[in-house]
PDB file of C-alpha atoms in Angstrom:
ATOM      1  CA  MET A   1      -0.373   0.509   0.344  1.00 53.00           C
ATOM      2  CA  GLN A   2       3.113   2.790   0.610  1.00 59.00           C
ATOM      3  CA  THR A   3       4.570   1.703  -3.063  1.00 60.00           C
ATOM      4  CA  LYS A   4       1.749   2.928  -4.261  1.00 62.00           C
ATOM      5  CA  THR A   5       0.943   5.875  -2.385  1.00 63.00           C
ATOM      6  CA  LEU A   6       4.981   7.154  -3.430  1.00 58.00           C
ATOM      7  CA  LYS A   7       4.463   5.793  -7.274  1.00 61.00           C
ATOM      8  CA  ASN A   8       1.157   8.405  -6.464  1.00 63.00           C
ATOM      9  CA  LEU A   9       3.248  10.930  -4.450  1.00 62.00           C
ATOM     10  CA  TYR A  10       6.153  10.999  -7.795  1.00 61.00           C
ATOM     11  CA  LYS A  11       3.431  11.164 -10.335  1.00 62.00           C
ATOM     12  CA  SER A  12       2.042  14.124  -8.812  1.00 65.00           C
ATOM     13  CA  SER A  13       5.591  15.678  -7.637  1.00 66.00           C
ATOM     14  CA  LYS A  14       6.328  15.383 -12.251  1.00 65.00           C
ATOM     15  CA  ASP A  15       3.092  16.432 -13.509  1.00 65.00           C
ATOM     16  CA  ILE A  16       3.784  20.138 -10.598  1.00 71.00           C
ATOM     17  CA  TYR A  17       7.921  20.170 -12.494  1.00 63.00           C
ATOM     18  CA  ASN A  18       6.129  19.550 -15.588  1.00 60.00           C
ATOM     19  CA  THR A  19       3.031  22.317 -14.743  1.00 66.00           C
ATOM     20  CA  LEU A  20       6.067  24.787 -13.599  1.00 65.00           C
ATOM     21  CA  ASN A  21       8.016  24.386 -16.094  1.00 59.00           C
ATOM     22  CA  PHE A  22       4.878  25.296 -19.082  1.00 61.00           C
ATOM     23  CA  ILE A  23       4.268  27.755 -17.397  1.00 65.00           C
ATOM     24  CA  LEU A  24       7.642  29.288 -16.614  1.00 61.00           C
ATOM     25  CA  GLY A  25       8.221  28.970 -21.110  1.00 60.00           C
ATOM     26  CA  TYR A  26       5.098  30.646 -21.452  1.00 57.00           C
ATOM     27  CA  PHE A  27       5.967  33.035 -18.866  1.00 58.00           C
ATOM     28  CA  LYS A  28       9.115  33.887 -20.880  1.00 53.00           C
ATOM     29  CA  TYR A  29       7.606  33.834 -24.411  1.00 51.00           C
ATOM     30  CA  VAL A  30       4.532  36.273 -22.974  1.00 51.00           C
ATOM     31  CA  ILE A  31       7.588  38.252 -21.472  1.00 48.00           C
ATOM     32  CA  LEU A  32       9.884  38.227 -24.172  1.00 48.00           C
ATOM     33  CA  ASN A  33       7.697  38.641 -27.261  1.00 50.00           C
ATOM     34  CA  ILE A  34       5.414  40.873 -25.967  1.00 46.00           C
ATOM     35  CA  ASN A  35       4.284  42.629 -28.898  1.00 46.00           C
ATOM     36  CA  ASN A  36       6.117  46.201 -30.029  1.00 50.00           C
ATOM     37  CA  ASP A  37       4.730  48.771 -32.219  1.00 63.00           C
ATOM     38  CA  LYS A  38       7.767  47.841 -35.060  1.00 62.00           C
ATOM     39  CA  ASN A  39       6.408  44.252 -34.933  1.00 76.00           C
ATOM     40  CA  ILE A  40       2.535  45.710 -34.951  1.00 84.00           C
ATOM     41  CA  SER A  41       3.464  47.227 -38.031  1.00 81.00           C
ATOM     42  CA  ASN A  42       4.598  44.270 -39.944  1.00 85.00           C
ATOM     43  CA  LEU A  43       1.802  43.215 -40.372  1.00 85.00           C
ATOM     44  CA  LYS A  44      -0.762  46.331 -42.073  1.00 88.00           C
ATOM     45  CA  ASN A  45      -0.932  43.663 -45.223  1.00 89.00           C
ATOM     46  CA  LYS A  46      -1.348  40.640 -43.940  1.00 92.00           C
ATOM     47  CA  LYS A  47      -4.567  39.427 -42.958  1.00 95.00           C
ATOM     48  CA  LYS A  48      -4.739  38.935 -38.655  1.00 95.00           C
ATOM     49  CA  ILE A  49      -6.425  37.382 -35.805  1.00 96.00           C
ATOM     50  CA  ILE A  50      -5.275  39.496 -31.937  1.00 96.00           C
ATOM     51  CA  LEU A  51      -5.893  37.877 -29.119  1.00 97.00           C
ATOM     52  CA  MET A  52      -5.812  40.939 -27.133  1.00 97.00           C
ATOM     53  CA  GLN A  53      -6.246  40.899 -22.726  1.00 95.00           C
ATOM     54  CA  THR A  54      -4.267  37.364 -22.193  1.00 94.00           C
ATOM     55  CA  PRO A  55      -2.993  37.865 -18.496  1.00 91.00           C
ATOM     56  CA  LEU A  56       0.119  38.464 -17.099  1.00 87.00           C
ATOM     57  CA  HIS A  57      -0.405  37.525 -13.548  1.00 84.00           C
ATOM     58  CA  GLY A  58      -0.403  33.810 -12.041  1.00 81.00           C
ATOM     59  CA  ASN A  59      -3.602  32.434 -11.987  1.00 84.00           C
ATOM     60  CA  LEU A  60      -3.001  29.220 -13.551  1.00 89.00           C
ATOM     61  CA  GLY A  61      -6.996  28.556 -14.623  1.00 90.00           C
ATOM     62  CA  ASP A  62      -6.849  32.202 -16.849  1.00 89.00           C
ATOM     63  CA  GLN A  63      -3.128  30.797 -18.509  1.00 91.00           C
ATOM     64  CA  ALA A  64      -4.149  27.679 -19.412  1.00 93.00           C
ATOM     65  CA  ILE A  65      -7.366  29.426 -21.228  1.00 94.00           C
ATOM     66  CA  ALA A  66      -5.265  31.639 -23.297  1.00 93.00           C
ATOM     67  CA  TYR A  67      -2.600  28.907 -23.865  1.00 94.00           C
ATOM     68  CA  ALA A  68      -5.673  27.187 -25.202  1.00 95.00           C
ATOM     69  CA  GLU A  69      -6.740  29.720 -27.343  1.00 96.00           C
ATOM     70  CA  LYS A  70      -3.109  30.708 -28.044  1.00 95.00           C
ATOM     71  CA  LYS A  71      -2.763  26.871 -29.821  1.00 95.00           C
ATOM     72  CA  PHE A  72      -6.272  27.061 -31.274  1.00 96.00           C
ATOM     73  CA  ILE A  73      -6.108  30.264 -32.793  1.00 96.00           C
ATOM     74  CA  ILE A  74      -2.848  28.992 -34.019  1.00 94.00           C
ATOM     75  CA  GLU A  75      -3.988  25.603 -35.674  1.00 96.00           C
ATOM     76  CA  ASN A  76      -7.203  26.443 -37.478  1.00 97.00           C
ATOM     77  CA  PHE A  77      -6.052  29.797 -38.830  1.00 95.00           C
ATOM     78  CA  LYS A  78      -3.008  28.999 -40.720  1.00 94.00           C
ATOM     79  CA  ASP A  79      -3.300  32.156 -43.621  1.00 95.00           C
ATOM     80  CA  TYR A  80      -3.423  34.417 -41.102  1.00 95.00           C
ATOM     81  CA  ALA A  81      -0.600  36.150 -38.899  1.00 94.00           C
ATOM     82  CA  PHE A  82      -1.763  35.909 -34.883  1.00 94.00           C
ATOM     83  CA  LEU A  83      -0.750  38.772 -32.626  1.00 94.00           C
ATOM     84  CA  GLU A  84      -0.069  38.798 -28.789  1.00 94.00           C
ATOM     85  CA  VAL A  85      -1.470  41.603 -26.783  1.00 95.00           C
ATOM     86  CA  SER A  86      -1.508  41.553 -23.053  1.00 93.00           C
ATOM     87  CA  PHE A  87      -3.808  42.082 -20.797  1.00 92.00           C
ATOM     88  CA  SER A  88      -0.551  45.133 -19.113  1.00 91.00           C
ATOM     89  CA  ASN A  89      -0.212  46.752 -23.065  1.00 93.00           C
ATOM     90  CA  VAL A  90      -3.478  46.766 -24.422  1.00 94.00           C
ATOM     91  CA  LEU A  91      -4.158  50.422 -24.107  1.00 92.00           C
ATOM     92  CA  LYS A  92      -0.105  50.572 -24.926  1.00 91.00           C
ATOM     93  CA  LYS A  93      -0.986  49.017 -27.925  1.00 92.00           C
ATOM     94  CA  ALA A  94      -4.333  49.855 -29.360  1.00 93.00           C
ATOM     95  CA  LYS A  95      -3.445  52.970 -31.389  1.00 92.00           C
ATOM     96  CA  ASN A  96      -0.644  51.246 -33.618  1.00 92.00           C
ATOM     97  CA  ILE A  97      -3.633  48.086 -33.340  1.00 94.00           C
ATOM     98  CA  LYS A  98      -6.184  50.003 -35.032  1.00 94.00           C
ATOM     99  CA  ARG A  99      -3.758  52.058 -37.695  1.00 92.00           C
ATOM    100  CA  VAL A 100      -2.718  48.131 -39.075  1.00 93.00           C
ATOM    101  CA  LEU A 101      -6.605  46.389 -38.963  1.00 95.00           C
ATOM    102  CA  GLY A 102      -8.396  45.388 -42.336  1.00 93.00           C
ATOM    103  CA  LYS A 103     -11.279  44.746 -43.324  1.00 92.00           C
ATOM    104  CA  ASP A 104     -10.328  40.890 -42.427  1.00 93.00           C
ATOM    105  CA  ASP A 105      -9.081  40.946 -39.545  1.00 96.00           C
ATOM    106  CA  VAL A 106      -9.978  38.962 -36.600  1.00 96.00           C
ATOM    107  CA  ILE A 107      -9.869  40.816 -32.332  1.00 97.00           C
ATOM    108  CA  PHE A 108      -9.978  37.639 -30.521  1.00 96.00           C
ATOM    109  CA  ILE A 109     -11.070  38.680 -25.706  1.00 95.00           C
ATOM    110  CA  HIS A 110      -9.251  36.628 -23.784  1.00 95.00           C
ATOM    111  CA  GLY A 111     -11.900  34.223 -22.164  1.00 89.00           C
ATOM    112  CA  GLY A 112     -12.291  32.873 -18.542  1.00 84.00           C
ATOM    113  CA  GLY A 113     -13.885  34.128 -15.632  1.00 80.00           C
ATOM    114  CA  ASN A 114     -13.283  37.423 -15.299  1.00 80.00           C
ATOM    115  CA  MET A 115     -15.873  38.603 -17.077  1.00 79.00           C
ATOM    116  CA  GLY A 116     -18.637  41.226 -14.183  1.00 79.00           C
ATOM    117  CA  ASP A 117     -18.267  43.344 -12.430  1.00 79.00           C
ATOM    118  CA  MET A 118     -15.885  41.101  -9.939  1.00 80.00           C
ATOM    119  CA  TYR A 119     -12.549  41.673 -11.630  1.00 80.00           C
ATOM    120  CA  LEU A 120     -13.961  45.135 -12.797  1.00 87.00           C
ATOM    121  CA  PRO A 121      -9.857  46.617 -13.930  1.00 89.00           C
ATOM    122  CA  GLU A 122     -10.575  43.232 -16.393  1.00 90.00           C
ATOM    123  CA  GLU A 123     -14.241  43.703 -17.086  1.00 91.00           C
ATOM    124  CA  LEU A 124     -13.562  47.193 -17.718  1.00 92.00           C
ATOM    125  CA  LEU A 125     -10.694  46.740 -20.585  1.00 93.00           C
ATOM    126  CA  ARG A 126     -12.800  44.449 -21.991  1.00 93.00           C
ATOM    127  CA  ARG A 127     -14.938  47.088 -22.741  1.00 93.00           C
ATOM    128  CA  PHE A 128     -12.904  49.428 -24.065  1.00 94.00           C
ATOM    129  CA  ILE A 129     -11.221  46.779 -26.455  1.00 96.00           C
ATOM    130  CA  ILE A 130     -15.097  46.112 -27.708  1.00 95.00           C
ATOM    131  CA  LYS A 131     -15.883  50.017 -27.852  1.00 96.00           C
ATOM    132  CA  TYR A 132     -12.489  51.811 -29.003  1.00 95.00           C
ATOM    133  CA  PHE A 133     -12.186  48.209 -31.753  1.00 95.00           C
ATOM    134  CA  ARG A 134     -17.030  48.981 -33.144  1.00 92.00           C
ATOM    135  CA  ASN A 135     -15.769  49.346 -35.819  1.00 84.00           C
ATOM    136  CA  SER A 136     -13.066  46.955 -37.256  1.00 76.00           C
TER     137      SER A 136
END
């Protein structure tokens, strides 16, 4: 019986290690690849999908949703360029993004359980995105 417990504990610790490595890799990707204005302007004449308001905080559920959203977009919209804009960069990048948007471009907003007034900063930013890009 104790051997089973040790095996389960080992498997759990291995799962935790793999999860932490995934999260670390994802954070490195987000932090090191935050799109600068030069990257945005290079997308002017390309069809693009923009995933906005992706999280930078440590909530694993939100990180998993962002990972799945990104993976879904990249795998299913291969003829589109992909641009990810983190929560903290939406306001900084909005004007430049609006300049390069075309009629075939699509904007996605990160999903999750943060809709409503419980997480007001996320909700207000979501409303900003919808209003600012309403004709895009």
